[in-house]
Short mmCIF file of C-alpha atoms and ligand atoms in Angstrom, two decimals:
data_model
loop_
_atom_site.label_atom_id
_atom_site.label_comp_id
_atom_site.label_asym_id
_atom_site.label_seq_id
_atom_site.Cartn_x
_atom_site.Cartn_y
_atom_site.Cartn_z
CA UNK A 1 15.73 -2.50 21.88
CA UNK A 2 18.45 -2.14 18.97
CA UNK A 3 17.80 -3.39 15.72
CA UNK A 4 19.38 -3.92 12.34
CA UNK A 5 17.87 -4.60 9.28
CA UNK A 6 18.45 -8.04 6.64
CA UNK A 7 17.16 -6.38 3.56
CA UNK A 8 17.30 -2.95 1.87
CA UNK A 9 13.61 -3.82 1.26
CA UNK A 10 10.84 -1.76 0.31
CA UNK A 11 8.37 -3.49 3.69
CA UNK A 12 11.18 -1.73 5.71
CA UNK A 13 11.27 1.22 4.59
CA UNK A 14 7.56 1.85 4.10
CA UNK A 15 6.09 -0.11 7.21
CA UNK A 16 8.93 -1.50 9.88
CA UNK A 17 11.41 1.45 10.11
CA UNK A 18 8.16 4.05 10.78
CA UNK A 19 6.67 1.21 13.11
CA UNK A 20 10.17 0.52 14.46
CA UNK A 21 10.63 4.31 15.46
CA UNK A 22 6.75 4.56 16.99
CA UNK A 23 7.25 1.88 18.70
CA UNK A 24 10.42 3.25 20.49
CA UNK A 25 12.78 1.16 19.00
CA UNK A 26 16.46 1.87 18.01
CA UNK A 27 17.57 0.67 14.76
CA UNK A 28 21.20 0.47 14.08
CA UNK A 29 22.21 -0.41 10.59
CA UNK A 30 20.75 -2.22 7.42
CA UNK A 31 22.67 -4.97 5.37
CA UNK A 32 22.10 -5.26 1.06
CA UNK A 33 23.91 -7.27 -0.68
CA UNK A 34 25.17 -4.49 -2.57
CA UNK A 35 27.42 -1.76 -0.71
CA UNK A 36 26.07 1.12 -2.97
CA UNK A 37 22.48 0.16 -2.20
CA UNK A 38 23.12 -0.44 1.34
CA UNK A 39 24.60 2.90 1.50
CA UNK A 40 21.83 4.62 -0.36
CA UNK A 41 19.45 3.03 1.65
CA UNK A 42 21.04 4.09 5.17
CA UNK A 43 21.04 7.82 4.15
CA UNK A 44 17.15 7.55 2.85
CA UNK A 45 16.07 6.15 5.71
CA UNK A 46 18.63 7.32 8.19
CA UNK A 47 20.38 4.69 9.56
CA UNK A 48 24.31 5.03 11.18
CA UNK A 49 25.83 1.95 9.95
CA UNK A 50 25.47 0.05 6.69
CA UNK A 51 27.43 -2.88 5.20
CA UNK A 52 27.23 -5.96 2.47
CA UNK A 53 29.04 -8.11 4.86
CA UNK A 54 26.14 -9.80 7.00
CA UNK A 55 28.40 -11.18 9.41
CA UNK A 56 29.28 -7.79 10.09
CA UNK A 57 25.91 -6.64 10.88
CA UNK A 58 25.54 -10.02 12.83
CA UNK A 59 28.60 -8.82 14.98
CA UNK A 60 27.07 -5.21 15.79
CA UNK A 61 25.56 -4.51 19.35
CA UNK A 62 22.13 -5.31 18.58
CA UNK A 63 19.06 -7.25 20.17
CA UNK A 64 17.19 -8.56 17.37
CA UNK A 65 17.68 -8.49 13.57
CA UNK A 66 14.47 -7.72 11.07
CA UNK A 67 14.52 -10.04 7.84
CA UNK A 68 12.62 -8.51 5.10
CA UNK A 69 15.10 -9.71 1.82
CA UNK A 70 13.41 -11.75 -1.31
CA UNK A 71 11.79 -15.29 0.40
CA UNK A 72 14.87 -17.64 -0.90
CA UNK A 73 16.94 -15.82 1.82
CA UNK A 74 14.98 -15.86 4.81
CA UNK A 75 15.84 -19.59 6.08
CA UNK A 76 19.43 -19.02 5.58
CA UNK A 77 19.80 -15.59 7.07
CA UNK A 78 17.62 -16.59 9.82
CA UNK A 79 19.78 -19.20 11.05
CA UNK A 80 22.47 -17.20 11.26
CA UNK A 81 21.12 -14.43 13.63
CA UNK A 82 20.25 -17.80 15.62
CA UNK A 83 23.86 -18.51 15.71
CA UNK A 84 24.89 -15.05 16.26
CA UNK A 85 21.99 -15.29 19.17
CA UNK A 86 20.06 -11.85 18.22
CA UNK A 87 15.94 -12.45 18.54
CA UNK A 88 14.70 -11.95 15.05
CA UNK A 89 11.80 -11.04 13.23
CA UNK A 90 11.66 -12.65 9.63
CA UNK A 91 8.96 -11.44 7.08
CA UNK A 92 6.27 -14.41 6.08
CA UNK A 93 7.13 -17.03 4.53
CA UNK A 94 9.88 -17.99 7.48
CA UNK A 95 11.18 -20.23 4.78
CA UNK A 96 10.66 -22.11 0.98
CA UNK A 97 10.35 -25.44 2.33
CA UNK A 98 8.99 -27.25 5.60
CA UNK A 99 12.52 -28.29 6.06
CA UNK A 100 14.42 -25.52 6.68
CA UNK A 101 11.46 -23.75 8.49
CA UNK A 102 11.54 -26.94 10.98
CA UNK A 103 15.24 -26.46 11.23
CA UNK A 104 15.09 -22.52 12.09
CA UNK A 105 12.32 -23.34 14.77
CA UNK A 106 14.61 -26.20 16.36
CA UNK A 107 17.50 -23.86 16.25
CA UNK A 108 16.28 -21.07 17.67
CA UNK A 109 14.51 -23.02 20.67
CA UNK A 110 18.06 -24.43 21.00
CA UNK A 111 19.72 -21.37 20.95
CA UNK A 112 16.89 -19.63 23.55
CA UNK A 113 15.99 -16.69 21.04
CA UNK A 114 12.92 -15.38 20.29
CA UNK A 115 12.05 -16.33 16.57
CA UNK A 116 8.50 -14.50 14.99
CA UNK A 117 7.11 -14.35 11.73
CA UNK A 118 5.83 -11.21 10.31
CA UNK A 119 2.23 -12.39 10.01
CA UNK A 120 1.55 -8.62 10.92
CA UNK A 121 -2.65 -9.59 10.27
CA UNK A 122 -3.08 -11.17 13.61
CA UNK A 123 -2.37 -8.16 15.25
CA UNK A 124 -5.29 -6.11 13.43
CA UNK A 125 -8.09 -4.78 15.91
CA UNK A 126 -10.42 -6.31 13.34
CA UNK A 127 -9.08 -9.77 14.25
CA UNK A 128 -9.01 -9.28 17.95
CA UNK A 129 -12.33 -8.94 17.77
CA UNK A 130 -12.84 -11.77 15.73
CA UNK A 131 -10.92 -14.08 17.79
CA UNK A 132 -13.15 -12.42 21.14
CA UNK A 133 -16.54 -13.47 19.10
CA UNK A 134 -15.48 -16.79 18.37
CA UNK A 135 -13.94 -17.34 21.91
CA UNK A 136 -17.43 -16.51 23.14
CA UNK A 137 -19.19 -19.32 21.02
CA UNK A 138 -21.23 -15.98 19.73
CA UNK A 139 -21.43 -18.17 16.60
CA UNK A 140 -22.05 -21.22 17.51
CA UNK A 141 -20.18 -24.46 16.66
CA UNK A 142 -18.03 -23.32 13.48
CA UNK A 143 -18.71 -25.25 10.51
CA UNK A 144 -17.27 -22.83 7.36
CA UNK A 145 -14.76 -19.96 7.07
CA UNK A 146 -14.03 -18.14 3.36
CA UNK A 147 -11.37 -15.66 2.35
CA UNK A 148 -11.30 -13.77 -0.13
CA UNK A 149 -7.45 -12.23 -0.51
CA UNK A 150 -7.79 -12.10 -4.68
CA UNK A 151 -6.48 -8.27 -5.08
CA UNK A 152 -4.16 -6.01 -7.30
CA UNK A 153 -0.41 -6.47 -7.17
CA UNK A 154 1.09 -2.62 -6.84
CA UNK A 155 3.37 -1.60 -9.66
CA UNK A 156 6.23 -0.56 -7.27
CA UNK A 157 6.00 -4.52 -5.94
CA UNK A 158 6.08 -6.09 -10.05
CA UNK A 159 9.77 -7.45 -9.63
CA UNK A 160 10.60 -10.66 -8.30
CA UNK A 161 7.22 -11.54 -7.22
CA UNK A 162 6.25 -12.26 -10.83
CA UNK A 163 9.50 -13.43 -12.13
CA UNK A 164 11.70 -14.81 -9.35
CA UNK A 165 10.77 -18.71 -9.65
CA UNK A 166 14.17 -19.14 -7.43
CA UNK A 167 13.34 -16.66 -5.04
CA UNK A 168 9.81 -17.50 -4.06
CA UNK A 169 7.71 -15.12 -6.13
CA UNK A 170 4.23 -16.04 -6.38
CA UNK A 171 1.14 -15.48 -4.31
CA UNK A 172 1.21 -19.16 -2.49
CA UNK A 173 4.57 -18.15 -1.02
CA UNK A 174 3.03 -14.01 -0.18
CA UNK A 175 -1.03 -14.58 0.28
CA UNK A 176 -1.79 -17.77 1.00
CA UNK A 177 0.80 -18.34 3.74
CA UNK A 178 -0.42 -15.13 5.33
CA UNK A 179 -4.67 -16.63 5.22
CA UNK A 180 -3.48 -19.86 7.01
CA UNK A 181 -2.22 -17.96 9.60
CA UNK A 182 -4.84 -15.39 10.33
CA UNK A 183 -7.27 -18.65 10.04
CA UNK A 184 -5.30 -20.76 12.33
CA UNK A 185 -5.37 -17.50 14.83
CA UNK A 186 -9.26 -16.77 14.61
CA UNK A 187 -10.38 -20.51 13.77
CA UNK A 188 -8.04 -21.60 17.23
CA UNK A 189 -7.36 -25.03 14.96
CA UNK A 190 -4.59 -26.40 13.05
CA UNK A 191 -4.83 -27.46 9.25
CA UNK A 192 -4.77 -31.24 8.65
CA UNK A 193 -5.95 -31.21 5.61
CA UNK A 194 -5.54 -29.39 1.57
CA UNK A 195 -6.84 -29.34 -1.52
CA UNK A 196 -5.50 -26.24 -4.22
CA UNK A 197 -5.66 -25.13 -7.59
CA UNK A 198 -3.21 -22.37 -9.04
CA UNK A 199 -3.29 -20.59 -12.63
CA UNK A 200 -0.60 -18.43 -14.40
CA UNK A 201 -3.12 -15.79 -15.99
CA UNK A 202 0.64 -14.07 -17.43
CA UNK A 203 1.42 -11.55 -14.51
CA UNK A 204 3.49 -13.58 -13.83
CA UNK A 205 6.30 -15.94 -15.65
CA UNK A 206 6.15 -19.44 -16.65
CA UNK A 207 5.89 -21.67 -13.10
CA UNK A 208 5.01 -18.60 -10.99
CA UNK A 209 1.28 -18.61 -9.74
CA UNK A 210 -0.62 -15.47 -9.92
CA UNK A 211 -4.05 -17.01 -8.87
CA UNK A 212 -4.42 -19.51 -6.57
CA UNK A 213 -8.13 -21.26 -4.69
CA UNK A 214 -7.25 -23.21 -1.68
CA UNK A 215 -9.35 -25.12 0.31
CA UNK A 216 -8.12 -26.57 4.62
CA UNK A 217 -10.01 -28.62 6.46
CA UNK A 218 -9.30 -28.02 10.35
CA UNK A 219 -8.33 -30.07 13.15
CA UNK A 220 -11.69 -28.52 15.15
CA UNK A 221 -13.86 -30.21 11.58
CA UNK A 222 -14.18 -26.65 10.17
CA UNK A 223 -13.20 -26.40 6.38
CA UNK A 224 -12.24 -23.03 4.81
CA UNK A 225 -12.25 -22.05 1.35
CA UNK A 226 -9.29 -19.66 -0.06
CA UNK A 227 -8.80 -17.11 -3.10
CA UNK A 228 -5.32 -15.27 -3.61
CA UNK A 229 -4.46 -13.37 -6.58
CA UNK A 230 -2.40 -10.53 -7.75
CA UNK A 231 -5.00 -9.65 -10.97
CA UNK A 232 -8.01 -8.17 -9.52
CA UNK A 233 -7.35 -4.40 -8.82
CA UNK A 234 -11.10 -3.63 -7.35
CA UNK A 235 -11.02 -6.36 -5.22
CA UNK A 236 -11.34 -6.04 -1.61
CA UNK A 237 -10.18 -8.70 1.05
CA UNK A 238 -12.98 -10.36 3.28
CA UNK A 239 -13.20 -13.27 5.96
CA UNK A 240 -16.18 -15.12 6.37
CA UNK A 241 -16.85 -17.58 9.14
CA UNK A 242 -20.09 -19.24 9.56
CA UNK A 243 -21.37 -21.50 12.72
CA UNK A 244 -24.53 -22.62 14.23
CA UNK A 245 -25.70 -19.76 15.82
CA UNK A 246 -24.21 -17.35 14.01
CA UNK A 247 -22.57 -15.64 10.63
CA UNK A 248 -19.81 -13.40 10.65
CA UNK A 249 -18.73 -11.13 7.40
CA UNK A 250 -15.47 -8.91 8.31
CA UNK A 251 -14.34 -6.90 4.98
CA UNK A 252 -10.96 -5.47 4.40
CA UNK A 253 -9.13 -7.53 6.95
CA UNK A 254 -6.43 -8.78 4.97
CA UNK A 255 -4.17 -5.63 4.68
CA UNK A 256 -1.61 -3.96 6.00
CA UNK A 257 -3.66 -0.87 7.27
CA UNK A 258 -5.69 -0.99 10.69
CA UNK A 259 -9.51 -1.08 8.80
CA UNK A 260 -11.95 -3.12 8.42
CA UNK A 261 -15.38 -3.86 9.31
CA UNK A 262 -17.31 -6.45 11.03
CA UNK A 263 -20.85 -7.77 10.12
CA UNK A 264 -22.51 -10.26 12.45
CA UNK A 265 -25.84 -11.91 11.69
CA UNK A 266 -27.61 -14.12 14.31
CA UNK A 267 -30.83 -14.27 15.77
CA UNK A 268 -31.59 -11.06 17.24
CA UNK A 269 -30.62 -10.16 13.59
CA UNK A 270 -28.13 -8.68 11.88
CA UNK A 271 -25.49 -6.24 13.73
CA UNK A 272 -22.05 -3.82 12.78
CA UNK A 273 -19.39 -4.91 15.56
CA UNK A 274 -17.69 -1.83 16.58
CA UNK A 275 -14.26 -2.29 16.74
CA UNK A 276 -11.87 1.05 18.69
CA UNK A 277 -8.70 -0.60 18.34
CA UNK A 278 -7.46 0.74 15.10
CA UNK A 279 -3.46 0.94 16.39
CA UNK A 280 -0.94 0.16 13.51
CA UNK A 281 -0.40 -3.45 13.39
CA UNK A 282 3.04 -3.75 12.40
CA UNK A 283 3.66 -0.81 15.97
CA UNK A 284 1.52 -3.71 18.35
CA UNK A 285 3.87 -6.52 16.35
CA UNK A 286 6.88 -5.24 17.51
CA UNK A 287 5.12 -4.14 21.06
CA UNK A 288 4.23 -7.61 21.55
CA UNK A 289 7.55 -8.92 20.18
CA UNK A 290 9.55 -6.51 22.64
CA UNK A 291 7.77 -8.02 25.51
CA UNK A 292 8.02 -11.36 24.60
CA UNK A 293 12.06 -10.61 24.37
CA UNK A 294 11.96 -9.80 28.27
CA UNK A 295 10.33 -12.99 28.77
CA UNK A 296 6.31 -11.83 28.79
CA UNK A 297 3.96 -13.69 26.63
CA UNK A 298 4.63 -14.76 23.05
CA UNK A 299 4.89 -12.72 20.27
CA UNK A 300 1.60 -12.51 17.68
CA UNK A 301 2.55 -15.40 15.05
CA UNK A 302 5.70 -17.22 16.32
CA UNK A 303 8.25 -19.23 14.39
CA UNK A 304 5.55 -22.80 15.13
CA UNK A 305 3.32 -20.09 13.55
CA UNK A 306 5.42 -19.53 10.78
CA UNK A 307 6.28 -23.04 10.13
CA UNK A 308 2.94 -23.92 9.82
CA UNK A 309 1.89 -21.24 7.05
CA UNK A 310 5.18 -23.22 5.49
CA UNK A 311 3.82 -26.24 5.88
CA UNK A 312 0.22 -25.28 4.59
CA UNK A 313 1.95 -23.40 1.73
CA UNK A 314 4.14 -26.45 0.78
CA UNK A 315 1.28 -29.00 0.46
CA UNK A 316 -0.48 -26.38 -1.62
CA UNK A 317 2.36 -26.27 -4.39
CA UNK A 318 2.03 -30.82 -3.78
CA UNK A 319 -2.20 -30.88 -4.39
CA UNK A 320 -1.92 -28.27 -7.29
CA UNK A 321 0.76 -30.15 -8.79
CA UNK A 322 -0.17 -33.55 -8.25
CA UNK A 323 -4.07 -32.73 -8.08
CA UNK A 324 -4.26 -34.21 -5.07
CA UNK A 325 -4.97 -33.87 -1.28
CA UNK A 326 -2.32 -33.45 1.09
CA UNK A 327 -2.98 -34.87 4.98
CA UNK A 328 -0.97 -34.02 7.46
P1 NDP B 1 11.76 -5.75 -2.06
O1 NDP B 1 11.79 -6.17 -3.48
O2 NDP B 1 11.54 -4.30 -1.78
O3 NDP B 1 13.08 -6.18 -1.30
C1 NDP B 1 13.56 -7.50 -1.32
C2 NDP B 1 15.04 -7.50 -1.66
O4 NDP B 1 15.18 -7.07 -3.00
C3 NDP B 1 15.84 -6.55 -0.81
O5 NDP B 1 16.31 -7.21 0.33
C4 NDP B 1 16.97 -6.10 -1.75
O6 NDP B 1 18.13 -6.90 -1.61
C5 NDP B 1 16.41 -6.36 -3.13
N1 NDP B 1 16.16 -5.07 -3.79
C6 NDP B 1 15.36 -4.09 -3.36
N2 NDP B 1 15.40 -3.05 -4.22
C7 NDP B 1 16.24 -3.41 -5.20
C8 NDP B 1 16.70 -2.78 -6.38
N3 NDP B 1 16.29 -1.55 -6.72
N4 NDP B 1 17.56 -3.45 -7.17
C9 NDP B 1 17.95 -4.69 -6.84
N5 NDP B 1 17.57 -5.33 -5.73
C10 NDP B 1 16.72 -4.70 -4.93
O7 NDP B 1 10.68 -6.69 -1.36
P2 NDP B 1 9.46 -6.40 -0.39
O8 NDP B 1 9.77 -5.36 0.60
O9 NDP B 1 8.26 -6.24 -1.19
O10 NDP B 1 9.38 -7.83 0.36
C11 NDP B 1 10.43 -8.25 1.20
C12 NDP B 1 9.93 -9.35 2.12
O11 NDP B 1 8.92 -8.84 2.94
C13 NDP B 1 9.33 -10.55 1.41
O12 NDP B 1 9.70 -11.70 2.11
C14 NDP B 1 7.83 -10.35 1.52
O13 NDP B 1 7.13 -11.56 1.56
C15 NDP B 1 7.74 -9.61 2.83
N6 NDP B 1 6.61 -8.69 2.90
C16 NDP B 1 5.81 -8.69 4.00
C17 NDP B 1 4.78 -7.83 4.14
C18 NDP B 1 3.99 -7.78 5.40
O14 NDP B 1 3.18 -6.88 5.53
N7 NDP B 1 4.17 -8.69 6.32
C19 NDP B 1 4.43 -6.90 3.06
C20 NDP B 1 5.38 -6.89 1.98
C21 NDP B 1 6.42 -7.78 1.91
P3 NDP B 1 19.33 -6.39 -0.68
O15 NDP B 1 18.77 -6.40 0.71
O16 NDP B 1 20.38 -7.39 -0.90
O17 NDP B 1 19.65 -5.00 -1.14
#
């Protein structure tokens, strides 16, 4: 297919444009809102076309558009590759507020694109296998899941993150939306239910969290407990779920690499899951997302997908706040 890029962003140029290219893909052009950078940024990463008009990159010959600018932007540029009908991929979170993500999913069923959201996670190996275990009740009925996603923010990545209150810095809006969704995927539920508390240790600014403890409760009765942060630089990501027959520890499954272990404990005792698919996750996103283009399947984590992580993320910010639990 041929792409163009929202966003002179640093997630495209490190992980979509190489996955783009693996994966066979043509990519066209890249919009910034600044000509200089947009220019820059198509000669680093050599790309033919560049502008700072998006409606001009809307109007090139392209099949789907990648978003990957600061979170504020997302909903808004979204819609308009809806309108310009191009199938899009939008970095997580889809959108700031359940509104506008609702309004992005309605539009593009209306408009008969394909909408995902770069929830890049699901596609790990790791997860696969997951999913396979818990598909084949190997634990049991599934009373607890934990994640642990409480890691070191990378000094290249210390910008608007930490300071951009208006743009959706924080980790609610970049962690936590991405642990709903890989729990939603491997738990097979939806969330009905959250409790959160979030901290400014001084990362980052005044109103931006840079800690945050969540805790769902699932539509299938299992309830899931939830650490984000961008202060702990040794710490390394882990998924725990635990059911009646069984108790699963997978560590280093929240990243953007394909590793990661598995650790199963039941009765026979206690067992490393092999896992041999170690493809690049973001290469099988846009795999799966090509096919679902030509009308097979459904991409990984779909807009629904997408709005949900919104929707979890939004009622975290409401319990935090109010100190109180959100139902849906
Ligand atoms: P960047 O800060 O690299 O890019 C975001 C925007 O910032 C760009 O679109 C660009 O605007 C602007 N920008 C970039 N460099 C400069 C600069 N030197 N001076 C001024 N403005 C600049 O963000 P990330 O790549 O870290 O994140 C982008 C999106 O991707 C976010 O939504 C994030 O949540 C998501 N993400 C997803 C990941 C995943 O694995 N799924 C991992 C990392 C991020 P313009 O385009 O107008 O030039």
């Amino acid at each position: 297919m041929r792409w163009a890029l929202i966003g002179a962003s640093d997630i495209a140029s490190t992980r979509l444009i190489p996955a783009l290219r693996l994966a066979g893909q043509e990519i066209v052009g890249v919009f910034s809102s600044s000509i200089s950078r947009a220019s820059n940024y198509a000669a680093t990463n050599d790309l033919t076309r560049h502008t700072d008009q998006l409606d001009e990159l809307l109007s090139w010959p392209v099949d789907a558009v990648y978003v990957s600018t600061t979170n504020d932007l997302h909903a808004a540029q979204t819609l308009a590759a809806i309108r310009a009908r191009k199938n899009i991929l939008c970095e997580k979170p889809l959108a700031t507020s359940v509104a506008m993500a609702s309004d992005i999913v309605d539009q593009s069923r209306a408009h008969g694109v394909i909408l995902a959201t770069n929830h890049h996670i699901r596609a790990s190996g790791v997860h696969e296998m997951i999913r396979r275990i818990v598909a084949e009740g190997r634990l049991g009925e599934l009373y607890l899941a934990r994640i642990n996603h409480a890691v070191g923010l990378s000094e290249r990545l210390r910008g608007w993150r930490l300071t951009g209150v208006s743009q959706g810095g924080g980790v609610v809006w970049d962690q936590v939306v991405h642990d709903v969704d890989i729990l939603r995927a491997d738990l097979q539920s939806d969330i009905v239910e959250v409790t959160a508390l979030t901290s400014t240790f001084g990362m980052a600014t005044a109103g931006i969290e840079d800690v945050s403890l969540c805790n769902f409760r699932f539509a299938n009765g299992v309830v899931a407990s939830t650490c984000q942060s961008y202060l702990v630089p040794f710490g390394r990501t882990s998924l725990e779920i635990h059911g009646s027959r069984g108790s699963l520890v997978a560590t280093d499954v929240l990243r953007q690499d394909p590793i990661g272990d598995i650790v199963l404990t039941d009765s026979s005792g206690t067992h490393g899951i092999p896992v041999e698919d170690r493809e690049n996750l973001y290469v099988k996103t846009i795999r799966r997302f090509e096919l679902a283009c030509q009308g097979i399947g459904q991409p990984y984590s779909t807009g629904e997908d997408g709005l949900e992580a919104v929707r979890a993320a939004a009622a975290v910010f409401v319990s935090a706040h109010e100190k109180s639990t959100v139902t849906f």
